[in-house]
Short mmCIF file of C-alpha atoms and ligand atoms in Angstrom, two decimals:
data_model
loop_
_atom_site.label_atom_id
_atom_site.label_comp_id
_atom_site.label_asym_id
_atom_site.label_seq_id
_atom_site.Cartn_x
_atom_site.Cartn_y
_atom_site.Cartn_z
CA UNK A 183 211.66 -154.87 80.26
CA UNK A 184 209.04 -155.12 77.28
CA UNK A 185 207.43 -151.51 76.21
CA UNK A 186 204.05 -151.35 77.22
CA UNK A 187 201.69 -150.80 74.50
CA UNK A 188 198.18 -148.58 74.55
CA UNK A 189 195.09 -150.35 75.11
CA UNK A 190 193.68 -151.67 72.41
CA UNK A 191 191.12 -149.66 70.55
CA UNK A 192 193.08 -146.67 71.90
CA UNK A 193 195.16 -144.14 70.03
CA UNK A 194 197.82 -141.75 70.91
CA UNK A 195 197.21 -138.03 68.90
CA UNK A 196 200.33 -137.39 68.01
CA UNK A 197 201.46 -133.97 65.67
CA UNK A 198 199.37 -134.28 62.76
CA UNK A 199 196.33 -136.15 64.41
CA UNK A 200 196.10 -134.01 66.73
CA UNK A 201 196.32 -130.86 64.91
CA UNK A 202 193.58 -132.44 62.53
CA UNK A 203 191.24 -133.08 66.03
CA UNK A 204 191.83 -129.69 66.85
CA UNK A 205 191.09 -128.20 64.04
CA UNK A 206 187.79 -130.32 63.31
CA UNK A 207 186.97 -128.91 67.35
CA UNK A 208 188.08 -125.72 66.90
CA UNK A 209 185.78 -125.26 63.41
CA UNK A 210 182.84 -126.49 65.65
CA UNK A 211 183.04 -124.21 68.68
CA UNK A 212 183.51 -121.49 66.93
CA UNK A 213 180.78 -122.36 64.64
CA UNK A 214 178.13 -123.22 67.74
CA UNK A 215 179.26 -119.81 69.23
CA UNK A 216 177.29 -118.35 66.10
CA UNK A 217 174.55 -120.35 66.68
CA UNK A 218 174.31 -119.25 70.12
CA UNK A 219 175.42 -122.42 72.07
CA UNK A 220 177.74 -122.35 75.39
CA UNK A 221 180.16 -124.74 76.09
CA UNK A 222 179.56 -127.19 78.35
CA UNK A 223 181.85 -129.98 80.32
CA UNK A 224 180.52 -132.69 82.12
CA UNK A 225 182.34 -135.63 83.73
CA UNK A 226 183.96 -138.35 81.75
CA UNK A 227 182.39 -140.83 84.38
CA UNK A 228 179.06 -141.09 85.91
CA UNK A 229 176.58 -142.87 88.43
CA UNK A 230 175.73 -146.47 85.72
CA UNK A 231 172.31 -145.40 85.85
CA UNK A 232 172.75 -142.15 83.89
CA UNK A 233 173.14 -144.34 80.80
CA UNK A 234 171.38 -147.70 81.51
CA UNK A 235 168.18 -146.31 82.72
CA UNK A 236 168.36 -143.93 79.73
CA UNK A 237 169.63 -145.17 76.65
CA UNK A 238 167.79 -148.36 76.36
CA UNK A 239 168.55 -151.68 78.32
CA UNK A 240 168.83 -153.43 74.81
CA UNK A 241 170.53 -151.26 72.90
CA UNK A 242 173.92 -151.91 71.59
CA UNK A 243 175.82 -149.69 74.09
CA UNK A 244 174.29 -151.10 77.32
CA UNK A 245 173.92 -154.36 76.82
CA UNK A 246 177.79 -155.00 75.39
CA UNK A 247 179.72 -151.67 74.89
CA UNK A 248 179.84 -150.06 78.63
CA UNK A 249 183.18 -149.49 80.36
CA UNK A 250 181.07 -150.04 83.99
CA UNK A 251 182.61 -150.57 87.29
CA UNK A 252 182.14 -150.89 90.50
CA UNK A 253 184.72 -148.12 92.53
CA UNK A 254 186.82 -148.45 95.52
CA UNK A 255 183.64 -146.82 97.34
CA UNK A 256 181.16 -149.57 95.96
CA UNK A 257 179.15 -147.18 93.57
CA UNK A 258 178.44 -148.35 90.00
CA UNK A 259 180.12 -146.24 87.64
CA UNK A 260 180.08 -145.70 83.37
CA UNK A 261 182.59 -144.14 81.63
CA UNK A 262 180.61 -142.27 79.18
CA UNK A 263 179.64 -144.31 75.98
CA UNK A 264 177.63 -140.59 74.15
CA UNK A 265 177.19 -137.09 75.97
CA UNK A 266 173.91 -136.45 75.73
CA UNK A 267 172.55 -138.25 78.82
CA UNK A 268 175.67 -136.47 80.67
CA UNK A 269 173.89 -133.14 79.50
CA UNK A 270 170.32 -134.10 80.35
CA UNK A 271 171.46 -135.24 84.11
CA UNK A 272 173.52 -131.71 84.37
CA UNK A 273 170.62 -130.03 83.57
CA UNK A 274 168.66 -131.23 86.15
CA UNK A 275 171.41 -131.49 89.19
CA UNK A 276 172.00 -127.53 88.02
CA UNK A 277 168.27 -126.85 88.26
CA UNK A 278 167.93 -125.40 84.73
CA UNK A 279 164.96 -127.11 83.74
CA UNK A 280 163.26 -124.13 84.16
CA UNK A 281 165.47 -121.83 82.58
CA UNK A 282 164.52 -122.87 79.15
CA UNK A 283 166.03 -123.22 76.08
CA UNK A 284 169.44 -123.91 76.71
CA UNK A 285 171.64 -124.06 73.58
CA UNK A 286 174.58 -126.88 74.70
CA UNK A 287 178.05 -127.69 73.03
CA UNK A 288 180.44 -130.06 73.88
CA UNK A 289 183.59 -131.68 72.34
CA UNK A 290 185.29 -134.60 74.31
CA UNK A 291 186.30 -138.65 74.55
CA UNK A 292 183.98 -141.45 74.65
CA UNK A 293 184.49 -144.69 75.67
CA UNK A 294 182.78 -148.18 73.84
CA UNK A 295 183.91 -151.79 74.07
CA UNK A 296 183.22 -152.42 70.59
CA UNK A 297 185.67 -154.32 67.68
CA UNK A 298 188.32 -151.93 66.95
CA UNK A 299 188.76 -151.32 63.17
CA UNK A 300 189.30 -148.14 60.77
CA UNK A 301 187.07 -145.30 62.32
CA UNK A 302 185.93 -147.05 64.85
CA UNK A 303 187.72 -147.11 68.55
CA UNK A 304 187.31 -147.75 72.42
CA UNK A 305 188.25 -144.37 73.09
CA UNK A 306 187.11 -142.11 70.52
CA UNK A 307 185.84 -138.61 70.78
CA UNK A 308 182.98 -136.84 69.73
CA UNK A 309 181.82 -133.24 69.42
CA UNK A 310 178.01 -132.91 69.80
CA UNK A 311 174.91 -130.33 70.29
CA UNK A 312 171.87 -130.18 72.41
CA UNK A 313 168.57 -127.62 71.89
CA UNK A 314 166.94 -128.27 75.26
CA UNK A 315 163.20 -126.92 75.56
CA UNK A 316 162.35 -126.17 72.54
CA UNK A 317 159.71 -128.35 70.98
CA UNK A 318 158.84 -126.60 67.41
CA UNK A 319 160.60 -128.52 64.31
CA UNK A 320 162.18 -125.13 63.58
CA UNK A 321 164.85 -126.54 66.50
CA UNK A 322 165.56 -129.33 64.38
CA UNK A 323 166.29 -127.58 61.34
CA UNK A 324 168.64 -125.00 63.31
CA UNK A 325 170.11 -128.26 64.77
CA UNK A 326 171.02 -129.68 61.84
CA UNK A 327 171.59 -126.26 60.15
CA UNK A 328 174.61 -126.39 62.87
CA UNK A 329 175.70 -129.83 61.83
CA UNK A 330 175.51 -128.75 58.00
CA UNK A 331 177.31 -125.58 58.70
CA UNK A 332 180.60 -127.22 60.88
CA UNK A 333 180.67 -129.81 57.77
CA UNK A 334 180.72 -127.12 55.03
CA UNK A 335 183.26 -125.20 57.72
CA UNK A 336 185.50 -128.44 57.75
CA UNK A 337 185.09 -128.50 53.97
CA UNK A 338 183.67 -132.08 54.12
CA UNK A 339 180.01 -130.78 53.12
CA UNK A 340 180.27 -132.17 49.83
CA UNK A 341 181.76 -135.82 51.14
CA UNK A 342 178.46 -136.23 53.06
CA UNK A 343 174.80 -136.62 52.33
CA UNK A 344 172.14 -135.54 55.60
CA UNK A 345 169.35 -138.81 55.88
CA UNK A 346 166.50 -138.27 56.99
CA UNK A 347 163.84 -139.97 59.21
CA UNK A 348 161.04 -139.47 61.54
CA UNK A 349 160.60 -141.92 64.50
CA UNK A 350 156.83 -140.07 65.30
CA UNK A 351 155.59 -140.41 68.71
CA UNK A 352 155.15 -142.84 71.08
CA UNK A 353 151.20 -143.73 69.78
CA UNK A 354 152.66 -144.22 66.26
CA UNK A 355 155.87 -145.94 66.76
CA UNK A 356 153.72 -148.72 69.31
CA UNK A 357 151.48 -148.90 66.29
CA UNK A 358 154.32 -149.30 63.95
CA UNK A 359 156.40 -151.60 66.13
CA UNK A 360 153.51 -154.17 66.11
CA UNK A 361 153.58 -153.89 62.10
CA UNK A 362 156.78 -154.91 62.52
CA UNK A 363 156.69 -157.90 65.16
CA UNK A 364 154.02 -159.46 62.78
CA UNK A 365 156.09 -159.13 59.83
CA UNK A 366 159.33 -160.01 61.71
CA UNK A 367 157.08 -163.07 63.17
CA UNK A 368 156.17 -164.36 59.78
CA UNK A 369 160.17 -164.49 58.38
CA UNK A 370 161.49 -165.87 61.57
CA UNK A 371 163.81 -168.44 60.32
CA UNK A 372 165.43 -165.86 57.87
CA UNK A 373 166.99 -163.58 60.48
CA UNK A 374 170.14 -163.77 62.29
CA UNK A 375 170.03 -165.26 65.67
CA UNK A 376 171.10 -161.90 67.01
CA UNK A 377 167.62 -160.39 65.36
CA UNK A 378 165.96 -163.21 66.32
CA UNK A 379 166.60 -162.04 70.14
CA UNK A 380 165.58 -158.60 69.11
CA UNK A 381 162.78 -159.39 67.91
CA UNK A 382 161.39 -160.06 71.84
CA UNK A 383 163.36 -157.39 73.24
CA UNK A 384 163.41 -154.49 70.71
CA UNK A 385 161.88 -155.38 67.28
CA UNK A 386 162.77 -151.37 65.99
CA UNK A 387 166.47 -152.64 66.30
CA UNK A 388 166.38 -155.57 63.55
CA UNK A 389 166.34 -152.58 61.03
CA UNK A 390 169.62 -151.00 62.12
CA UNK A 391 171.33 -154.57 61.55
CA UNK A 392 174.39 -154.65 59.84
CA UNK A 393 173.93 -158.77 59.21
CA UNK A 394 173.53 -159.11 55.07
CA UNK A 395 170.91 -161.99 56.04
CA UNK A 396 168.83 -159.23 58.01
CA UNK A 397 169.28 -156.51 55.88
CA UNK A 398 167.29 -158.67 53.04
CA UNK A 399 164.40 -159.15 54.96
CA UNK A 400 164.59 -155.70 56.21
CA UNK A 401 164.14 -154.29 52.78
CA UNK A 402 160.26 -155.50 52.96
CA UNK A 403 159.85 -154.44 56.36
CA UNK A 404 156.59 -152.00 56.93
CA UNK A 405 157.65 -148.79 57.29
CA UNK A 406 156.58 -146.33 59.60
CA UNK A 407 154.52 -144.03 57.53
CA UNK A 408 151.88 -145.99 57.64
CA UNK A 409 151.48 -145.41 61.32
CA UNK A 410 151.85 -141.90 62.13
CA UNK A 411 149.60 -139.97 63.82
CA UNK A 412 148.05 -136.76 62.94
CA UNK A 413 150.73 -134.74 65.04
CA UNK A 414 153.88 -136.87 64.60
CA UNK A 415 152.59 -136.28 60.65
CA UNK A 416 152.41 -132.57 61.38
CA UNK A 417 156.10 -132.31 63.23
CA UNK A 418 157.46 -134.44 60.32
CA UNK A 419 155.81 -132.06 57.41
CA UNK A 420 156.81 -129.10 59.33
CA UNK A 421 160.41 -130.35 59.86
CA UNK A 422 160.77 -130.84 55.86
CA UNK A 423 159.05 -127.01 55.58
CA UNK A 424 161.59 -125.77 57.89
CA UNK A 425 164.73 -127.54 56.37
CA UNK A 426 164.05 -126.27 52.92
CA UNK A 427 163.73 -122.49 54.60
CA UNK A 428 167.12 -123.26 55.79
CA UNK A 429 168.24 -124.21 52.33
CA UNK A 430 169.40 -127.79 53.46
CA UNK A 431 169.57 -130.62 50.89
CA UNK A 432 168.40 -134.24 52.81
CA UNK A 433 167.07 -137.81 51.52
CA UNK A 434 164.62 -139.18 53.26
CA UNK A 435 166.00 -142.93 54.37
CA UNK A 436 163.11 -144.77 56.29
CA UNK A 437 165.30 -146.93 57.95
CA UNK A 438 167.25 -145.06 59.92
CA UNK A 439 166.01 -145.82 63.44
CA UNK A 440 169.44 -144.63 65.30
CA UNK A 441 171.17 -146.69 68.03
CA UNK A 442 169.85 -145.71 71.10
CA UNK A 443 166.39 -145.95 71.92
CA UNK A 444 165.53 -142.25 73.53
CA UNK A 445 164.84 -140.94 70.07
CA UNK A 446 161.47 -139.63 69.08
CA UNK A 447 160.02 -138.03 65.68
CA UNK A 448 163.22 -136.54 63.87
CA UNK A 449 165.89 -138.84 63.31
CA UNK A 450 169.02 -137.67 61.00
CA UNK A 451 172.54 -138.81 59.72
CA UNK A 452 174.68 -137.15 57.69
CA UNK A 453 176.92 -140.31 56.06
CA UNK A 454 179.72 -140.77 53.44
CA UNK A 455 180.93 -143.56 51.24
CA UNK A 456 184.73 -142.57 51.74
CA UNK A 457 184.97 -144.30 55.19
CA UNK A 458 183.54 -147.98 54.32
CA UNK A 459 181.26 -149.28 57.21
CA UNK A 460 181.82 -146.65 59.27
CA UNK A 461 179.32 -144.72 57.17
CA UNK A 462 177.92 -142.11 59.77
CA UNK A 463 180.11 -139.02 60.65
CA UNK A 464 177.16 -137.36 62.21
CA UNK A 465 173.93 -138.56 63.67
CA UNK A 466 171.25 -137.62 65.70
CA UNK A 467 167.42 -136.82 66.97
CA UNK A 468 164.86 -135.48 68.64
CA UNK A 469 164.64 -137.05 72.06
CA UNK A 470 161.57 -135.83 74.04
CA UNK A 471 161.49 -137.82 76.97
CA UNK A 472 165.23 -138.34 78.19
CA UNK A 473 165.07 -135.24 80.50
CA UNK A 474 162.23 -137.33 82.39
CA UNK A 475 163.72 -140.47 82.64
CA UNK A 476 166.59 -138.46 84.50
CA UNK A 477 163.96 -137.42 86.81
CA UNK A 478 163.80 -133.81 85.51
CA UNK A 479 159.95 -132.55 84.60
CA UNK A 480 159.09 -133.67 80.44
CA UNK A 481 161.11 -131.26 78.39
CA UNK A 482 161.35 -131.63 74.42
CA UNK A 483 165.27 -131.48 72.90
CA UNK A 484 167.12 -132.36 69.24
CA UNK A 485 170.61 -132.58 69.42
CA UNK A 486 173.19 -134.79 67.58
CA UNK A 487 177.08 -136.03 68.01
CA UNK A 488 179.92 -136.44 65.40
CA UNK A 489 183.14 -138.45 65.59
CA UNK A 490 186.33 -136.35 65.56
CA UNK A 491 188.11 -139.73 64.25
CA UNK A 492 186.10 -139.97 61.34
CA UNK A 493 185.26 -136.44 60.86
CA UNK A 494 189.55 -136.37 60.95
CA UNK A 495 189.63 -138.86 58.28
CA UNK A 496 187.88 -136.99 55.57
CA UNK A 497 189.79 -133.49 56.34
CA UNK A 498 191.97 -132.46 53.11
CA UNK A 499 193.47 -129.57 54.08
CA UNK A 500 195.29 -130.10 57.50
CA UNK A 501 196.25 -127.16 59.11
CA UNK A 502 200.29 -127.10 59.28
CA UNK A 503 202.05 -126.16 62.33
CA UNK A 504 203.44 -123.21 62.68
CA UNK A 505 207.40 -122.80 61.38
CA UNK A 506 209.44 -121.72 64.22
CA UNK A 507 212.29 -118.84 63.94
CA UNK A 508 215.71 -120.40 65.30
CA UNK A 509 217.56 -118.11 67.61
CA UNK A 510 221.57 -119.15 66.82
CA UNK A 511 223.81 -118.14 69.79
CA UNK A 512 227.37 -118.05 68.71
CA UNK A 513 229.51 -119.13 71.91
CA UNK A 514 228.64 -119.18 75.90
CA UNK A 515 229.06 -115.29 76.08
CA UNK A 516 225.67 -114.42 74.31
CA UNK A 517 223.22 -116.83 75.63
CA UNK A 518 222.58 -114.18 78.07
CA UNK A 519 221.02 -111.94 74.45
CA UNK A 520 219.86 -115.04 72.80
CA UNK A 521 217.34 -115.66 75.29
CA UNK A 522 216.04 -112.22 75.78
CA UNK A 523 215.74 -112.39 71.92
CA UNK A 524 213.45 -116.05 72.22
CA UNK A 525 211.55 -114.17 75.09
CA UNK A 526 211.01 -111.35 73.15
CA UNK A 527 209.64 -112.82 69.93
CA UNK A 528 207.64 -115.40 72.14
CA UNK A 529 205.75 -112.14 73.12
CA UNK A 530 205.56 -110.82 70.03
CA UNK A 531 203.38 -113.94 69.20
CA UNK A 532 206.01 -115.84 67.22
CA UNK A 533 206.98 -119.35 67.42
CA UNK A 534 210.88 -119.85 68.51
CA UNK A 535 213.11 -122.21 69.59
CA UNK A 536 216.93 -122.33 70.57
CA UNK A 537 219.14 -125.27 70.92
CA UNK A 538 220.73 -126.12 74.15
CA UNK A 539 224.12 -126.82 72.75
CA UNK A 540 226.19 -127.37 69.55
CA UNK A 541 228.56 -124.94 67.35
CA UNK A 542 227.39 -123.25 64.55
CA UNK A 543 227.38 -125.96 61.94
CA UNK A 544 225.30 -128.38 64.22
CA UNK A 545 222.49 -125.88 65.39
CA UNK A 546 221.76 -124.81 61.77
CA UNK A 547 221.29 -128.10 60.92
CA UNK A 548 218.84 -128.31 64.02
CA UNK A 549 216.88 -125.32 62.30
CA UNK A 550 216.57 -127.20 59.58
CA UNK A 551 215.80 -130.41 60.97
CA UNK A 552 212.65 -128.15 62.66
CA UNK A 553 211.85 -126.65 59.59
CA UNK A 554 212.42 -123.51 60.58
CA UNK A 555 211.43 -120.46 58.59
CA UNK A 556 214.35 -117.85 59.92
CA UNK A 557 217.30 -118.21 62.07
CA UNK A 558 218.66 -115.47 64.08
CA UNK A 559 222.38 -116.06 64.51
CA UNK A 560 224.28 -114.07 67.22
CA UNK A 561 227.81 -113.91 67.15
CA UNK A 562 229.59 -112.29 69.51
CA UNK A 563 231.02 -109.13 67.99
CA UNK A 564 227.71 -108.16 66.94
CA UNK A 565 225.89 -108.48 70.01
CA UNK A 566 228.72 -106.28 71.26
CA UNK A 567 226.76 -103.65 68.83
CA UNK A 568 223.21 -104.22 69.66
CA UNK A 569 222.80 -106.25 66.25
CA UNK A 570 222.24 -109.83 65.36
CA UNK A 571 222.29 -111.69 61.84
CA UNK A 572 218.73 -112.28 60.56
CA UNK A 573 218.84 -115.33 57.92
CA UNK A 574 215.86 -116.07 55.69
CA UNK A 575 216.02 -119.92 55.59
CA UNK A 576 213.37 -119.99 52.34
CA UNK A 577 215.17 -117.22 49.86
CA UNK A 578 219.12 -117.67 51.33
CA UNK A 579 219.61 -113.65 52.00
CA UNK A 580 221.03 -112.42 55.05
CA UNK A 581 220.67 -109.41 57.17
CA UNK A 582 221.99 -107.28 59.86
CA UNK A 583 219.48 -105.93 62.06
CA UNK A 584 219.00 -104.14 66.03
CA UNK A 585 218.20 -106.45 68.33
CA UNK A 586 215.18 -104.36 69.33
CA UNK A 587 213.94 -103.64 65.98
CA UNK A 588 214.02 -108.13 65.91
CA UNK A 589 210.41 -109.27 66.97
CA UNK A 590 208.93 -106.13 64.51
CA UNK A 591 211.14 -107.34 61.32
CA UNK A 592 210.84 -110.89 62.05
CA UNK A 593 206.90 -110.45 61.96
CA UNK A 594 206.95 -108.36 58.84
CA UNK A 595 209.15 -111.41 57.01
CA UNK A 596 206.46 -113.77 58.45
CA UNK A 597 204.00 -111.88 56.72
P1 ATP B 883 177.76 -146.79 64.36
O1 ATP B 883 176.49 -147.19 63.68
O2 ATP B 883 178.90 -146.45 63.41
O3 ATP B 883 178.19 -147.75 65.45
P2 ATP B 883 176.43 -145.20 66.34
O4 ATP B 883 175.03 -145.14 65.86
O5 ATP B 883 176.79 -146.17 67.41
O6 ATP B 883 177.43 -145.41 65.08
P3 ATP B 883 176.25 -142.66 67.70
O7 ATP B 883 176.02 -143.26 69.02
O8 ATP B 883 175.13 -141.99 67.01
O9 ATP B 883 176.93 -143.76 66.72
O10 ATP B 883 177.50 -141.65 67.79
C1 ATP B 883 177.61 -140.52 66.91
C2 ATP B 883 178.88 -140.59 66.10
O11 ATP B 883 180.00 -140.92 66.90
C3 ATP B 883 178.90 -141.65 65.02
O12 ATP B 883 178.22 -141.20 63.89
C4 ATP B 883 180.38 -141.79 64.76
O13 ATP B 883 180.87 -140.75 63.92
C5 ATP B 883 180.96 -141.63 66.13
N1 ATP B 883 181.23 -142.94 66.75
C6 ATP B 883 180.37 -143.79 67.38
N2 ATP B 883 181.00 -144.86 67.86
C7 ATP B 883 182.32 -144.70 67.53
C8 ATP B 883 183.51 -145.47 67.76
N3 ATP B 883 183.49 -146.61 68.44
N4 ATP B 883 184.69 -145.00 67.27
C9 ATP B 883 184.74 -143.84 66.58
N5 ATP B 883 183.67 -143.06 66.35
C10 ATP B 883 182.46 -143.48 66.81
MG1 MG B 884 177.67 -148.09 67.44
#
C-alpha cells in the first residue's frame, strides 16, 4: 500500500520542532502571567459567522483562506483562520462584557488555505494577546510592552524591529479612504488586476499588496495623516508618549494597514529581514468595534498574534532535551530491582529509561545510542548486597553505590 503523506501545508513537530514550539509557548505564558493575563482556550472550530461577519468580507482570509464547511448537522462551520474573534465571541457567550478589563492569552493552531512556502503553512500556530475594555493608549503600550518583552525573552529582540501605525477612527479613515479612491482612480491602469478589484471593494487593502507593480504606485499614495481627527490625533500622540515611558524603540511605517479589516487607530508589527517574505513575526491593533459586531455592547481592545513557526525559525539557542540515566539490568533475576530503581529516580524527577532486552554489550550501546548521561548497571551479585554500579558515561569512572542512596547521588552527578 503507498504511505500516506500529511496534508499539504501541514507539518508534523517532531523532537527538535517541537521542543523549539514549546519553548517559544512556554517563554510567552509565563511572560503574560507577569503581565497579568489568564489563559484562555476556545474552540478550534466555530459557527462561519464568527469570522465572516467579523473580519471583513474582502479581506484575504474570508474571501480565499477559510477552511469552511457545512457539518453532518447542516451548520456552517470555520476552522479558525486568527483567535481573536474566537475571544471576542467567548466573551460575550460567558457574559463578561461587563466584567471589564479582561487580560486574555492564548497559544494554539490556525488554519489558512494559503500557498505553502518557508514560514508560511495551512496549519500553523500562533500565540496571541487580548486587553479587552480598556480604551486609554496606555493599553497599547502594555500590549506591545508584552510582545517586546516575550521577543527579548526568546532572545529574538534584536532580530526584529516594532512598526508602527495608526489606522485613526472611523471619521478619519472614511476621510482618508476617499483620498485614496481618487488617487487609486487616477493610476488605474498601473495596478494589478487584483488591486484593481480592491479598489471597489476595499481601497485600504491596495496598500498591503505584495504585487511589485502595486507597491510602486503605493509609494505616492496619500497617507493617512492628513486625515485624522482631533481625537484619533490625540490617541496616536498619546500612544507614542506612552511607548517611550515604556522604553520601547518603534518606526513609524505609514503603510501598515494590517490584514483584517476590524482594526482601528493603533496598528503595529514587529518584522525581521532573516525570514524573506514572511517578514512579520508579530502583528497587531487596536480593534474597537469587533466586540459589537459579535453582538456584545461597544467595548474598546488592542491585542496582537505571533507565529510559533516563524517565531521557531529565528530561535538560536534550542533548548536540548533532557539526557536520560540508563538503568542496566544484568540477567532476568534483577529486573525485579531494576525497575524499582527506574521508578524511583522517575520520582526523584530524573529522566530514565531501561531496555526491554539485550546482554550487557547491546544495552550499553542502547545508552549510548540515547545519549545517555549515566548508566546504572545491576549485576546480580551486587543486587544480592543492596548495591548497584553507577557509571558516569561523560568522565568514564565507575562507582559502587546503595541502591537507596541511587536517586540522591544520581541527582548530585546531574548537578
Ligand atoms: P502575512 O502578511 O505574512 O500573510 P498576516 O497579516 O496574514 O501575515 P496575521 O493575520 O496578522 O498575519 O497573523 C499574525 C501572525 O501569524 C503573522 O505575523 C505570522 O507570524 C503568523 N502567520 C499568519 N499566517 C501564517 C501562515 N499561513 N503560516 C505561518 N504563520 C502565519
Ligand atoms: Mg496572510
Amino acid at each position: 500500500m503507498d504511505a500516506l503523506q500529511p496534508v499539504r501545508g501541514t507539518r508534523d513537530l517532531l523532537g527538535e520542532d517541537h521542543r523549539r514550539h514549546a519553548h517559544v509557548v512556554g517563554m510567552a505564558r509565563r511572560i503574560a502571567g507577569l503581565y497579568g493575563f489568564d489563559e484562555w482556550a476556545t474552540p478550534i472550530f466555530e459557527d462561519t459567522r464568527v469570522f465572516s461577519r467579523t473580519l471583513g468580507e474582502t479581506s484575504d482570509v474570508v474571501s480565499k483562506e477559510m477552511y469552511s464547511f457545512t457539518d453532518r448537522g447542516g451548520e456552517p462551520v470555520t476552522l479558525r483562520p486568527e483567535g481573536t474573534a474566537g475571544v471576542c465571541r467567548a466573551l460575550v457567550s460567558n457574559g463578561l462584557t461587563q466584567s471589564l478589563p479582561q487580560r486574555v492569552f492564548y497559544a494554539g493552531p490556525m488554519f489558512r488555505y494559503e500557498r505553502p512556502q518557508k514560514g508560511r503553512y495551512r496549519q500553523f500556530h500562533q500565540i496571541g494577546a487580548e486587553l479587552i475594555g480598556p480604551s486609554e493608549p496606555l493599553a497599547d503600550a502594555e500590549a506591545i510592552a508584552l510582545g517586546r518583552d516575550i521577543l527579548r525573552g526568546l532572545g529574538i529582540e534584536g532580530q526584529t524591529v516594532l512598526e508602527l501605525n495608526t489606522l485613526g477612527d472611523a471619521e478619519s479613515r472614511d476621510a482618508w479612504r476617499h483620498a485614496l479612491v481618487g488617487y487609486f482612480s487616477d493610476v488605474r491602469g498601473g495596478l494589478s488586476d487584483e488591486s484593481q478589484a480592491r479598489l471597489e471593494r476595499n481601497p485600504l487593502r491596495i496598500l498591503d499588496s505584495k504585487s511589485d507593480q502595486d507597491q510602486a504606485l503605493v509609494a505616492d499614495a496619500p497617507l493617512i495623516d492628513a486625515s485624522l481627527t482631533a481625537a484619533a490625533r490625540d490617541h496616536w500622540d498619546e500612544l507614542r508618549r506612552a511607548l517611550n515611558r515604556f522604553g520601547i524603540a518603534f518606526r513609524e511605517n505609514p503603510r501598515i494597514v494590517r490584514g483584517l479589516d476590524y482594526y482601528s487607530h493603533t496598528a503595529f508589527e514587529f518584522v525581521t529581514d532573516r525570514l524573506g517574505a514572511q517578514g512579520t513575526v508579530l502583528g497587531g491593533g487596536r480593534y474597537d468595534g469587533l466586540v459589537a459586531a459579535m453582538g456584545g455592547p461597544s467595548t474598546p481592545a488592542i491585542g496582537w498574534a505571533a507565529g510559533i513557526e516563524r517565531l521557531s525559525m529565528l530561535l538560536d539557542d534550542v533548548p536540548e532535551a533532557p539526557r536520560p540515566v540508563a538503568v542496566v539490568p544484568v540477567g532476568e533475576a534483577v529486573l525485579p530491582a531494576a525497575i524499582g530503581v527506574l521508578q524511583a529516580l522517575r520520582e526523584a524527577g530524573v529522566r530514565s529509561e531501561m531496555a526491554y532486552r539485550g546482554n550487557l554489550k547491546r544495552r550499553m550501546e542502547r545508552a549510548n545510542r540515547t545519549h545517555a548521561r549515566i548508566a546504572i548497571i545491576l549485576g546480580d551479585e551486587e543486587v544480592a548486597r543492596g548495591m548497584a554500579q553507577v557509571r558516569d558515561l561523560d568522565a568514564g569512572g565507575q562507582q559502587e553505590v546503595a541502591l537507596a542512596a541511587l536517586p540522591a547521588h544520581v541527582r548530585s552527578l546531574l548537578g
